[in-house]
């Protein structure tokens, strides 16, 4: 049997190394791509503000943009930005719960079996509103919400009375919430980018009533 | 002619004159009475207008609660008179922004999403057994002068898109765009449109509302 020369062995060794390195690189790239794809597939109610800020932000007299039109947001006074006294408190220890019926485009607020309020909403039109059981992770008097691109671009300061909710599948960073709405008036019909839009008067009533960490259940199918 | 005969003749003339005057007086007074009686009968024969029935006002608040559109109706068997008032919660006063008089077979209503998001305009619906019409009411001072109030969106749409029927205006996509849903000639679901109140033009959409 003929023995291979030293240069031949080196060449073979290098080829094996190159091959292993190529396979390894391919695996790493695939893994990174998969992770990035997974992150991109996570739903987000407002694509820009989800990564930008989900915190209290009061910006008076700064116009917003919606449907390529300039929109003036409501003015929010400083004394109005503090956490409200929770209304609707009773001696009842029954749990408060918010239900959103996508089929009927309505929200219901219950304390135990007692209905506190019901109102029309607008659920997701351009992005689906997630269904399931959620918990409100923060209440914010107002914040900026922005997202979309091109003709669909929107940038809205002073979105009022925001109840951000999340669960194990929909993380807080996805920015889903119930909130007041000043840029459209088409309640009773899907009209949002995934959030639950409410009339500002209804949103205030719900916001003032809701406890921190209140449960939210969203169910049904929005009209198409 | 002696003196006594002259006296007698004068007396007869006087009595005749008094008698004729009395007859003339009776004739004239009877004629006036008859004429006034005829006039009264004629007046009674004119159709007596039915008293207008006043309905309770209907109102819809803006989504932020700052403004209210109020519709008042007075109606009898010949006409229905609608008046639309806009009021501000902070000022607590109503201002007439539109009045429309129609036959009793037609009626106006205020849709739930009547107010534009900036509270400057409101749209109303006119219903009849045949078709529904929609009008936009300028509800704020210092708005540009347009013929919006008299623009029947249904009629305008039918002229522009005769192949579709406007079935519903659901509300406002933003402060200047109304959302219209349609059906096709066969009753199938048609495309949705925006109606731009600043240019009185329609924009056909890919998305259905």
XYZ file of C-alpha atoms in Angstrom:
433
model
C 0.000 0.000 0.000
C 1.348 3.323 -1.044
C 1.713 5.847 1.740
C 0.565 9.432 1.130
C 3.183 12.084 1.147
C 3.182 14.828 3.769
C 1.909 17.595 1.415
C -0.957 15.342 0.358
C -1.894 14.756 3.992
C -1.831 18.486 4.664
C -4.063 19.141 1.686
C -6.539 16.515 2.841
C -6.465 17.966 6.342
C -7.118 21.447 5.020
C -10.005 20.261 2.859
C -11.636 18.581 5.844
C -11.189 21.742 7.873
C -12.661 23.902 5.127
C -15.584 21.558 4.791
C -16.219 21.541 8.550
C -15.915 25.301 8.686
C -18.384 25.703 5.826
C -20.886 23.415 7.520
C -20.431 25.250 10.825
C -20.868 28.641 9.165
C -23.993 27.429 7.421
C -25.407 26.198 10.735
C -24.624 29.476 12.501
C -26.165 31.557 9.689
C -29.272 29.344 9.693
C -29.576 29.685 13.460
C -29.244 33.470 13.329
C -31.730 33.713 10.472
C -34.173 31.534 12.393
C -33.856 33.661 15.519
C -34.306 36.886 13.572
C -37.290 35.459 11.716
C -38.841 34.358 14.975
C -38.377 37.829 16.417
C -39.854 39.440 13.293
C -42.853 37.098 13.434
C -43.721 38.270 16.932
C -46.756 40.500 16.621
C -46.370 44.157 17.403
C -49.231 46.627 17.633
C -47.206 49.706 16.676
C -44.031 48.726 14.857
C -42.035 51.869 15.662
C -43.151 52.755 19.161
C -42.913 49.100 20.261
C -39.143 49.351 20.003
C -39.005 53.053 20.809
C -40.975 53.595 23.995
C -43.930 52.176 25.849
C -43.832 54.743 28.605
C -45.698 57.862 29.704
C -45.108 60.599 27.166
C -47.116 63.838 27.134
C -46.419 66.036 24.100
C -48.875 68.908 23.763
C -49.321 70.995 20.610
C -47.261 68.634 18.470
C -49.233 67.428 15.458
C -49.511 63.764 14.641
C -49.796 62.033 11.283
C -52.500 59.593 10.213
C -53.669 58.711 6.677
C -51.149 61.276 5.445
C -53.128 63.979 7.222
C -51.981 66.196 10.044
C -53.868 65.449 13.248
C -53.866 67.633 16.338
C -53.841 65.538 19.510
C -55.785 66.488 22.623
C -53.983 68.665 25.126
C -53.174 66.806 28.329
C -52.728 68.969 31.394
C -50.014 68.109 33.876
C -52.417 67.665 36.770
C -54.321 65.270 34.540
C -51.253 63.056 34.037
C -51.102 61.724 37.556
C -52.493 58.338 38.404
C -56.228 58.662 38.997
C -58.158 57.533 41.977
C -59.647 54.212 40.996
C -63.361 54.707 40.476
C -66.029 52.103 40.854
C -64.452 50.743 44.021
C -67.016 49.007 46.136
C -66.910 46.982 49.282
C -67.174 43.975 46.997
C -64.032 41.928 46.836
C -65.120 40.482 43.519
C -62.453 40.580 40.856
C -62.589 43.148 38.083
C -62.305 41.818 34.566
C -62.365 43.340 31.081
C -63.864 41.336 28.198
C -63.429 42.301 24.565
C -65.818 40.690 22.078
C -64.215 41.039 18.646
C -67.280 39.691 16.856
C -69.536 42.368 18.323
C -66.748 44.986 18.508
C -67.619 45.693 22.125
C -65.856 45.903 25.456
C -67.460 44.910 28.769
C -66.131 45.713 32.225
C -67.305 43.466 35.053
C -66.734 43.365 38.761
C -67.798 39.884 39.687
C -71.149 39.452 37.980
C -71.883 43.135 37.987
C -71.515 45.012 34.692
C -69.744 48.335 35.216
C -69.790 49.508 31.601
C -69.978 48.439 27.977
C -68.871 50.346 24.928
C -68.142 49.991 21.226
C -64.547 49.492 20.129
C -62.466 49.185 16.979
C -60.160 46.173 16.900
C -57.366 45.312 14.489
C -57.865 46.038 10.812
C -54.297 46.128 9.500
C -52.954 43.746 12.187
C -54.975 41.151 14.035
C -55.907 41.821 17.651
C -54.646 38.811 19.637
C -57.176 36.655 21.451
C -56.742 34.969 24.817
C -56.345 35.859 28.476
C -54.076 38.775 29.296
C -53.021 40.909 32.241
C -52.604 44.677 32.158
C -48.918 45.286 32.903
C -49.096 49.072 33.037
C -51.571 51.947 32.933
C -50.339 55.089 31.201
C -52.223 58.384 30.950
C -50.773 59.067 27.492
C -48.026 57.943 25.154
C -46.890 58.189 21.537
C -47.796 55.390 19.134
C -46.224 55.083 15.700
C -45.728 52.530 12.981
C -46.518 51.549 9.419
C -44.779 52.900 6.368
C -45.600 54.801 3.207
C -49.262 55.758 2.974
C -49.906 53.664 6.080
C -47.401 55.566 8.227
C -48.811 56.994 11.421
C -47.277 58.853 14.314
C -49.652 59.865 17.074
C -48.638 61.698 20.238
C -50.803 61.874 23.367
C -52.705 58.639 22.779
C -54.846 58.797 25.929
C -55.760 56.349 28.681
C -53.601 53.382 27.710
C -53.936 49.956 29.343
C -51.047 47.840 28.027
C -51.676 44.104 28.297
C -49.600 40.967 27.740
C -49.392 37.241 28.398
C -46.892 34.430 27.853
C -47.391 34.473 24.098
C -47.789 38.212 23.596
C -44.935 39.923 25.426
C -45.183 43.419 26.862
C -42.783 44.630 24.187
C -45.386 43.941 21.510
C -47.278 47.019 22.725
C -50.862 45.790 22.606
C -53.280 47.905 24.616
C -56.748 49.308 25.094
C -56.674 53.072 24.645
C -58.573 56.225 23.712
C -58.672 57.337 20.085
C -58.761 60.853 18.639
C -57.767 60.275 14.970
C -60.772 58.296 13.691
C -64.424 57.848 14.538
C -65.402 54.503 13.086
C -66.195 52.609 16.259
C -68.057 49.363 15.907
C -65.823 48.458 12.956
C -62.213 47.149 12.876
C -59.941 50.166 12.382
C -56.727 49.682 14.361
C -53.244 48.241 13.867
C -53.979 45.594 16.506
C -54.844 47.567 19.627
C -58.339 47.963 21.005
C -59.436 51.505 20.103
C -62.079 53.144 22.277
C -63.829 56.498 22.339
C -61.831 58.762 24.623
C -64.744 59.166 27.039
C -65.138 55.375 27.314
C -61.383 54.848 27.617
C -61.214 57.337 30.492
C -64.067 55.636 32.302
C -62.418 52.227 31.920
C -58.960 53.569 32.791
C -60.197 55.220 35.983
C -62.068 52.084 37.016
C -59.480 49.434 36.169
C -57.074 48.158 38.794
C -53.429 47.683 38.012
C -52.873 44.115 36.787
C -56.525 43.746 35.795
C -57.336 40.687 33.700
C -58.372 41.118 30.068
C -60.011 38.419 27.966
C -60.272 38.905 24.222
C -62.401 36.514 22.196
C -64.362 36.088 18.980
C -63.557 36.919 15.382
C -63.483 40.438 14.057
C -65.675 41.157 11.025
C -63.712 41.016 7.771
C -153.401 124.479 -4.814
C -154.489 125.604 -1.439
C -152.344 125.469 1.717
C -153.830 122.303 3.235
C -153.419 120.329 0.019
C -149.739 121.392 -0.194
C -149.149 120.256 3.388
C -150.688 116.857 2.655
C -148.586 116.373 -0.481
C -145.394 117.314 1.403
C -146.294 114.896 4.202
C -146.870 112.070 1.699
C -143.486 112.799 0.044
C -141.749 112.785 3.404
C -143.394 109.505 4.397
C -142.505 107.993 0.999
C -138.902 109.170 1.357
C -138.665 107.683 4.875
C -140.206 104.430 3.638
C -137.768 104.222 0.691
C -134.849 105.045 2.960
C -135.923 102.284 5.332
C -136.190 99.804 2.462
C -132.747 100.814 1.163
C -131.250 100.447 4.633
C -132.735 96.959 5.064
C -131.513 95.915 1.623
C -127.974 97.111 2.238
C -127.657 95.613 5.716
C -128.959 92.276 4.467
C -126.431 92.292 1.624
C -123.481 92.920 3.985
C -124.661 90.131 6.283
C -125.032 87.756 3.341
C -121.573 88.606 2.012
C -119.923 88.173 5.392
C -121.742 84.871 5.787
C -120.397 83.754 2.407
C -116.893 84.834 3.398
C -117.103 82.922 6.650
C -118.198 79.788 4.860
C -115.333 80.200 2.432
C -112.911 80.602 5.328
C -114.216 77.466 6.967
C -113.827 75.484 3.774
C -109.961 76.040 3.726
C -108.096 73.001 5.069
C -107.259 73.534 8.685
C -103.558 72.840 9.279
C -102.923 70.033 11.717
C -100.974 71.231 14.717
C -97.316 70.303 14.393
C -96.235 67.437 16.603
C -92.993 68.175 18.372
C -90.747 65.174 18.994
C -88.181 64.719 21.723
C -84.732 65.800 20.583
C -82.180 63.154 19.633
C -78.522 63.778 20.399
C -75.123 62.149 19.844
C -71.949 63.157 21.680
C -68.551 63.417 20.050
C -66.086 60.636 21.039
C -64.185 63.002 23.332
C -67.438 64.160 24.945
C -66.827 67.842 24.255
C -69.571 68.417 21.659
C -73.120 67.242 21.046
C -75.210 67.194 17.890
C -78.908 67.616 18.635
C -81.709 66.934 16.160
C -85.156 68.459 16.736
C -88.220 67.542 14.723
C -91.588 69.206 14.164
C -93.937 67.248 11.976
C -97.513 67.486 10.705
C -99.346 65.616 7.965
C -97.705 67.618 5.181
C -94.120 68.377 6.194
C -91.395 67.315 8.607
C -89.062 70.095 9.689
C -85.702 69.025 11.092
C -83.294 71.350 12.890
C -79.736 70.423 13.805
C -77.903 72.130 16.623
C -74.292 71.792 17.748
C -73.417 72.479 21.325
C -70.243 72.579 23.339
C -70.192 71.121 26.822
C -67.937 73.908 28.078
C -70.207 76.723 26.820
C -73.559 75.054 27.352
C -75.235 76.755 24.388
C -76.726 75.417 21.196
C -76.092 76.807 17.748
C -78.304 76.036 14.770
C -76.083 74.563 12.045
C -78.671 73.210 9.598
C -82.400 72.983 8.936
C -84.071 70.676 6.449
C -87.729 70.316 5.551
C -88.900 67.144 3.867
C -92.104 65.229 3.250
C -93.249 63.046 6.160
C -92.297 59.907 4.228
C -88.634 60.872 4.600
C -86.746 61.053 7.860
C -83.367 62.124 9.166
C -81.209 60.378 11.753
C -77.850 60.935 13.400
C -75.448 57.993 12.998
C -73.439 56.944 16.083
C -70.144 57.947 14.449
C -71.513 61.274 13.232
C -68.746 63.552 14.516
C -65.500 63.990 12.634
C -62.548 63.213 14.921
C -61.684 66.915 15.200
C -65.338 67.754 15.998
C -65.596 70.203 13.100
C -68.070 68.287 10.948
C -70.951 65.883 11.473
C -72.729 63.707 8.967
C -76.430 62.861 8.947
C -78.520 60.276 7.151
C -81.764 60.912 5.265
C -83.875 57.778 4.832
C -86.757 57.145 2.489
C -88.548 53.995 1.325
C -86.416 54.065 -1.848
C -82.920 55.159 -0.906
C -80.764 56.709 1.798
C -78.894 59.968 1.409
C -76.045 61.398 3.447
C -75.078 65.001 4.112
C -72.158 66.587 5.944
C -72.872 69.508 8.247
C -70.127 72.029 8.952
C -70.379 72.329 12.729
C -67.689 74.801 13.568
C -67.051 78.486 12.936
C -64.300 79.577 10.585
C -64.556 76.608 8.262
C -63.946 77.208 4.559
C -67.123 78.002 2.613
C -68.224 74.932 0.688
C -71.467 73.509 -0.577
C -71.105 70.510 1.712
C -74.432 71.069 3.422
C -76.308 70.666 0.145
C -74.123 67.905 -1.270
C -76.013 64.636 -1.370
C -73.184 62.097 -1.135
C -75.462 59.312 -2.384
C -76.374 61.226 -5.542
C -72.767 62.238 -6.153
C -71.617 58.643 -5.732
C -74.304 57.290 -8.076
C -73.174 59.707 -10.785
C -69.534 58.725 -10.399
C -69.898 54.974 -9.838
C -73.231 53.833 -11.329
C -72.062 50.203 -11.133
C -72.109 50.266 -7.303
C -74.750 51.071 -4.704
C -73.740 53.045 -1.646
C -75.133 50.982 1.238
C -73.666 52.629 4.303
C -71.382 55.338 5.593
C -69.876 53.838 8.738
C -67.883 56.769 10.093
C -64.700 58.797 9.715
C -61.288 57.370 8.782
C -59.719 60.684 9.802
C -60.889 64.308 10.128
C -61.566 64.608 6.372
C -62.393 61.117 5.111
C -65.751 59.363 5.395
C -65.856 55.565 4.985
C -68.349 54.238 2.422
C -69.398 50.622 1.896
C -71.016 49.490 -1.328
C -72.647 46.578 -3.096
C -72.425 45.621 -6.746
C -75.315 45.548 -9.195
C -76.065 41.921 -8.283
C -76.117 42.686 -4.567
C -72.658 41.240 -3.969
C -70.286 43.064 -1.660
C -68.536 45.897 -3.464
C -65.382 47.822 -2.658
C -65.142 50.392 0.098
C -64.430 54.034 -0.649
C -63.270 57.134 1.127
C -65.117 60.376 0.500
C -62.833 63.363 0.883
C -64.959 66.235 2.170
C -62.341 68.835 1.240
C -62.351 67.992 -2.462
C -65.736 66.192 -2.701
C -63.996 63.245 -4.352
C -64.153 59.489 -3.845
C -61.128 57.228 -3.339
C -61.618 53.527 -4.062
C -59.886 51.271 -1.509
C -58.275 47.839 -1.672
C -59.386 47.175 1.890
C -63.058 46.586 2.718
C -64.465 48.138 5.814
